[in-house]
Amino acid sequence: VHLVVMDPPFATGTRFVARRPLGVDTTPRLEVPAFDDAWPGGLPGFLRMMDPRLQAVLALLRGDGSLYVHVDPIASAALRLLLDELLGDTAFMREITWRIGWVSGFKSRAQNWIRNHDTILFYVRDRERFTFHRHLVPHVTGY
């Protein structure tokens, strides 16, 4: 495999539900389990879940391959340590900050700093052989 992009759970500790309206009236809602992001043992449990999955992916990654892993800022430091252990610390290329939104609506009422970015960890199998195609995007108006 030349390129792997992973978007695993974020170890938020949350049990997400899907809310669906019942019938025509949208007031009563049906809540159905949608996604469980609570791992036994918290963040260490998350890493225990990720370790064999990363090992399986890395077994398939070519010598000139690249790995991008999308995580939130809470799990990124721990996952980076695991990836450094699996690939070696020289395989780490960049931590990419991905801005995920503007401060508006419910975020503007927060009593603390606003979460407005996620992290993408960029690793390569071999620093001398990986492929990277640079794409330039023009600045937005007013930059």
PDB file of C-alpha atoms in Angstrom:
ATOM      1  CA  VAL A   1       0.000   0.000   0.000  1.00  0.00           C
ATOM      2  CA  HIS A   2       1.416   3.354  -1.026  1.00  0.00           C
ATOM      3  CA  LEU A   3      -0.846   5.670   1.002  1.00  0.00           C
ATOM      4  CA  VAL A   4      -2.873   5.084   4.168  1.00  0.00           C
ATOM      5  CA  VAL A   5      -5.304   7.605   5.617  1.00  0.00           C
ATOM      6  CA  MET A   6      -6.827   6.654   8.964  1.00  0.00           C
ATOM      7  CA  ASP A   7      -9.680   8.427  10.719  1.00  0.00           C
ATOM      8  CA  PRO A   8     -10.050   6.417  13.941  1.00  0.00           C
ATOM      9  CA  PRO A   9     -12.273   7.284  16.892  1.00  0.00           C
ATOM     10  CA  PHE A  10     -10.929  10.119  19.034  1.00  0.00           C
ATOM     11  CA  ALA A  11     -11.104   8.522  22.500  1.00  0.00           C
ATOM     12  CA  THR A  12     -13.598  11.146  23.662  1.00  0.00           C
ATOM     13  CA  GLY A  13     -15.167   8.825  26.236  1.00  0.00           C
ATOM     14  CA  THR A  14     -18.571   9.582  24.711  1.00  0.00           C
ATOM     15  CA  ARG A  15     -21.312   7.157  23.780  1.00  0.00           C
ATOM     16  CA  PHE A  16     -22.915   8.844  20.784  1.00  0.00           C
ATOM     17  CA  VAL A  17     -26.592   8.407  19.926  1.00  0.00           C
ATOM     18  CA  ALA A  18     -28.596   9.108  16.793  1.00  0.00           C
ATOM     19  CA  ARG A  19     -31.777  11.071  17.439  1.00  0.00           C
ATOM     20  CA  ARG A  20     -34.678  10.461  15.106  1.00  0.00           C
ATOM     21  CA  PRO A  21     -38.110  12.120  15.206  1.00  0.00           C
ATOM     22  CA  LEU A  22     -41.056   9.836  15.906  1.00  0.00           C
ATOM     23  CA  GLY A  23     -43.746  10.294  13.308  1.00  0.00           C
ATOM     24  CA  VAL A  24     -44.814  13.719  12.061  1.00  0.00           C
ATOM     25  CA  ASP A  25     -44.291  15.474  15.385  1.00  0.00           C
ATOM     26  CA  THR A  26     -40.571  16.081  15.894  1.00  0.00           C
ATOM     27  CA  THR A  27     -40.836  16.644  19.661  1.00  0.00           C
ATOM     28  CA  PRO A  28     -40.673  13.010  20.791  1.00  0.00           C
ATOM     29  CA  ARG A  29     -37.383  11.618  19.585  1.00  0.00           C
ATOM     30  CA  LEU A  30     -36.069   8.121  19.392  1.00  0.00           C
ATOM     31  CA  GLU A  31     -32.465   7.766  20.604  1.00  0.00           C
ATOM     32  CA  VAL A  32     -30.545   4.852  19.154  1.00  0.00           C
ATOM     33  CA  PRO A  33     -26.916   3.951  19.985  1.00  0.00           C
ATOM     34  CA  ALA A  34     -24.805   5.140  17.057  1.00  0.00           C
ATOM     35  CA  PHE A  35     -21.154   4.981  18.050  1.00  0.00           C
ATOM     36  CA  ASP A  36     -19.294   4.101  21.214  1.00  0.00           C
ATOM     37  CA  ASP A  37     -16.095   6.084  21.678  1.00  0.00           C
ATOM     38  CA  ALA A  38     -15.580   5.096  25.313  1.00  0.00           C
ATOM     39  CA  TRP A  39     -12.675   2.681  25.693  1.00  0.00           C
ATOM     40  CA  PRO A  40     -12.059   0.548  28.791  1.00  0.00           C
ATOM     41  CA  GLY A  41      -9.251   2.286  30.620  1.00  0.00           C
ATOM     42  CA  GLY A  42      -9.724   5.621  28.827  1.00  0.00           C
ATOM     43  CA  LEU A  43      -6.841   6.791  26.650  1.00  0.00           C
ATOM     44  CA  PRO A  44      -4.639   3.736  27.435  1.00  0.00           C
ATOM     45  CA  GLY A  45      -7.565   1.539  26.330  1.00  0.00           C
ATOM     46  CA  PHE A  46      -7.808   3.557  23.115  1.00  0.00           C
ATOM     47  CA  LEU A  47      -4.106   2.925  22.462  1.00  0.00           C
ATOM     48  CA  ARG A  48      -4.572  -0.809  23.132  1.00  0.00           C
ATOM     49  CA  MET A  49      -7.317  -0.778  20.477  1.00  0.00           C
ATOM     50  CA  MET A  50      -5.201   1.197  17.981  1.00  0.00           C
ATOM     51  CA  ASP A  51      -1.932  -0.760  18.381  1.00  0.00           C
ATOM     52  CA  PRO A  52      -2.899  -3.958  16.503  1.00  0.00           C
ATOM     53  CA  ARG A  53      -4.733  -1.944  13.839  1.00  0.00           C
ATOM     54  CA  LEU A  54      -1.699   0.237  13.217  1.00  0.00           C
ATOM     55  CA  GLN A  55       0.543  -2.831  13.122  1.00  0.00           C
ATOM     56  CA  ALA A  56      -1.741  -4.429  10.503  1.00  0.00           C
ATOM     57  CA  VAL A  57      -1.725  -1.264   8.380  1.00  0.00           C
ATOM     58  CA  LEU A  58       2.039  -0.822   8.699  1.00  0.00           C
ATOM     59  CA  ALA A  59       2.603  -4.436   7.603  1.00  0.00           C
ATOM     60  CA  LEU A  60       1.002  -3.426   4.293  1.00  0.00           C
ATOM     61  CA  LEU A  61       2.726  -0.043   3.896  1.00  0.00           C
ATOM     62  CA  ARG A  62       5.342   0.030   1.128  1.00  0.00           C
ATOM     63  CA  GLY A  63       8.878   1.240   1.679  1.00  0.00           C
ATOM     64  CA  ASP A  64       8.017   4.515  -0.050  1.00  0.00           C
ATOM     65  CA  GLY A  65       4.589   4.732   1.587  1.00  0.00           C
ATOM     66  CA  SER A  66       2.994   7.463   3.691  1.00  0.00           C
ATOM     67  CA  LEU A  67       0.586   7.334   6.618  1.00  0.00           C
ATOM     68  CA  TYR A  68      -1.806  10.092   7.681  1.00  0.00           C
ATOM     69  CA  VAL A  69      -3.755   9.645  10.932  1.00  0.00           C
ATOM     70  CA  HIS A  70      -6.562  12.079  11.827  1.00  0.00           C
ATOM     71  CA  VAL A  71      -6.986  12.543  15.592  1.00  0.00           C
ATOM     72  CA  ASP A  72      -8.083  15.222  18.007  1.00  0.00           C
ATOM     73  CA  PRO A  73      -5.575  17.192  20.095  1.00  0.00           C
ATOM     74  CA  ILE A  74      -6.303  15.062  23.189  1.00  0.00           C
ATOM     75  CA  ALA A  75      -5.315  11.723  21.620  1.00  0.00           C
ATOM     76  CA  SER A  76      -2.610  13.049  19.278  1.00  0.00           C
ATOM     77  CA  ALA A  77       0.301  13.102  21.759  1.00  0.00           C
ATOM     78  CA  ALA A  78      -0.326   9.551  22.957  1.00  0.00           C
ATOM     79  CA  LEU A  79      -0.878   8.236  19.432  1.00  0.00           C
ATOM     80  CA  ARG A  80       2.286   9.973  18.245  1.00  0.00           C
ATOM     81  CA  LEU A  81       4.290   8.128  20.909  1.00  0.00           C
ATOM     82  CA  LEU A  82       2.784   4.827  19.764  1.00  0.00           C
ATOM     83  CA  LEU A  83       3.547   5.601  16.108  1.00  0.00           C
ATOM     84  CA  ASP A  84       7.111   6.621  17.031  1.00  0.00           C
ATOM     85  CA  GLU A  85       7.514   3.251  18.730  1.00  0.00           C
ATOM     86  CA  LEU A  86       6.109   1.324  15.758  1.00  0.00           C
ATOM     87  CA  LEU A  87       7.824   3.246  12.938  1.00  0.00           C
ATOM     88  CA  GLY A  88      10.756   4.903  14.685  1.00  0.00           C
ATOM     89  CA  ASP A  89      10.956   8.575  15.544  1.00  0.00           C
ATOM     90  CA  THR A  90      12.613   9.450  12.227  1.00  0.00           C
ATOM     91  CA  ALA A  91       9.453   8.419  10.365  1.00  0.00           C
ATOM     92  CA  PHE A  92       7.511  11.375  11.773  1.00  0.00           C
ATOM     93  CA  MET A  93       7.241  14.140   9.180  1.00  0.00           C
ATOM     94  CA  ARG A  94       4.656  16.688  10.305  1.00  0.00           C
ATOM     95  CA  GLU A  95       1.810  17.434  12.635  1.00  0.00           C
ATOM     96  CA  ILE A  96      -0.811  19.098  10.465  1.00  0.00           C
ATOM     97  CA  THR A  97      -3.325  21.365  12.163  1.00  0.00           C
ATOM     98  CA  TRP A  98      -6.690  21.129  10.452  1.00  0.00           C
ATOM     99  CA  ARG A  99      -8.999  23.997  11.319  1.00  0.00           C
ATOM    100  CA  ILE A 100     -12.498  22.565  11.632  1.00  0.00           C
ATOM    101  CA  GLY A 101     -14.695  25.586  12.093  1.00  0.00           C
ATOM    102  CA  TRP A 102     -15.429  29.143  13.013  1.00  0.00           C
ATOM    103  CA  VAL A 103     -16.442  30.378  16.436  1.00  0.00           C
ATOM    104  CA  SER A 104     -20.191  30.864  16.169  1.00  0.00           C
ATOM    105  CA  GLY A 105     -23.444  29.555  17.616  1.00  0.00           C
ATOM    106  CA  PHE A 106     -23.027  27.247  20.595  1.00  0.00           C
ATOM    107  CA  LYS A 107     -19.236  27.594  20.495  1.00  0.00           C
ATOM    108  CA  SER A 108     -19.484  31.308  21.289  1.00  0.00           C
ATOM    109  CA  ARG A 109     -21.161  30.457  24.628  1.00  0.00           C
ATOM    110  CA  ALA A 110     -18.310  28.208  25.814  1.00  0.00           C
ATOM    111  CA  GLN A 111     -16.793  28.987  29.207  1.00  0.00           C
ATOM    112  CA  ASN A 112     -13.341  27.862  28.116  1.00  0.00           C
ATOM    113  CA  TRP A 113     -11.111  27.837  25.030  1.00  0.00           C
ATOM    114  CA  ILE A 114     -12.960  26.762  21.901  1.00  0.00           C
ATOM    115  CA  ARG A 115     -12.069  23.485  20.155  1.00  0.00           C
ATOM    116  CA  ASN A 116     -11.607  24.498  16.539  1.00  0.00           C
ATOM    117  CA  HIS A 117      -8.979  22.159  15.144  1.00  0.00           C
ATOM    118  CA  ASP A 118      -8.047  18.522  14.757  1.00  0.00           C
ATOM    119  CA  THR A 119      -4.628  17.044  14.119  1.00  0.00           C
ATOM    120  CA  ILE A 120      -3.313  14.926  11.266  1.00  0.00           C
ATOM    121  CA  LEU A 121      -0.119  13.015  12.026  1.00  0.00           C
ATOM    122  CA  PHE A 122       1.999  12.468   8.901  1.00  0.00           C
ATOM    123  CA  TYR A 123       4.482   9.567   8.928  1.00  0.00           C
ATOM    124  CA  VAL A 124       6.529   7.891   6.216  1.00  0.00           C
ATOM    125  CA  ARG A 125       8.148   4.495   6.045  1.00  0.00           C
ATOM    126  CA  ASP A 126      11.398   5.958   4.662  1.00  0.00           C
ATOM    127  CA  ARG A 127      12.279   9.685   4.664  1.00  0.00           C
ATOM    128  CA  GLU A 128      14.413   9.303   1.532  1.00  0.00           C
ATOM    129  CA  ARG A 129      11.817   7.476  -0.592  1.00  0.00           C
ATOM    130  CA  PHE A 130       8.313   8.793   0.168  1.00  0.00           C
ATOM    131  CA  THR A 131       6.150  10.476  -2.469  1.00  0.00           C
ATOM    132  CA  PHE A 132       4.701  13.931  -1.939  1.00  0.00           C
ATOM    133  CA  HIS A 133       2.867  15.952  -4.592  1.00  0.00           C
ATOM    134  CA  ARG A 134       2.739  19.614  -3.661  1.00  0.00           C
ATOM    135  CA  HIS A 135      -0.476  21.475  -4.520  1.00  0.00           C
ATOM    136  CA  LEU A 136      -0.577  25.235  -4.121  1.00  0.00           C
ATOM    137  CA  VAL A 137      -3.900  26.851  -3.297  1.00  0.00           C
ATOM    138  CA  PRO A 138      -4.389  30.604  -3.750  1.00  0.00           C
ATOM    139  CA  HIS A 139      -4.961  32.697  -0.628  1.00  0.00           C
ATOM    140  CA  VAL A 140      -8.533  33.610   0.203  1.00  0.00           C
ATOM    141  CA  THR A 141      -9.658  37.176  -0.401  1.00  0.00           C
ATOM    142  CA  GLY A 142      -8.575  39.435   2.430  1.00  0.00           C
ATOM    143  CA  TYR A 143      -5.666  37.262   3.542  1.00  0.00           C
TER     144      TYR A 143
END
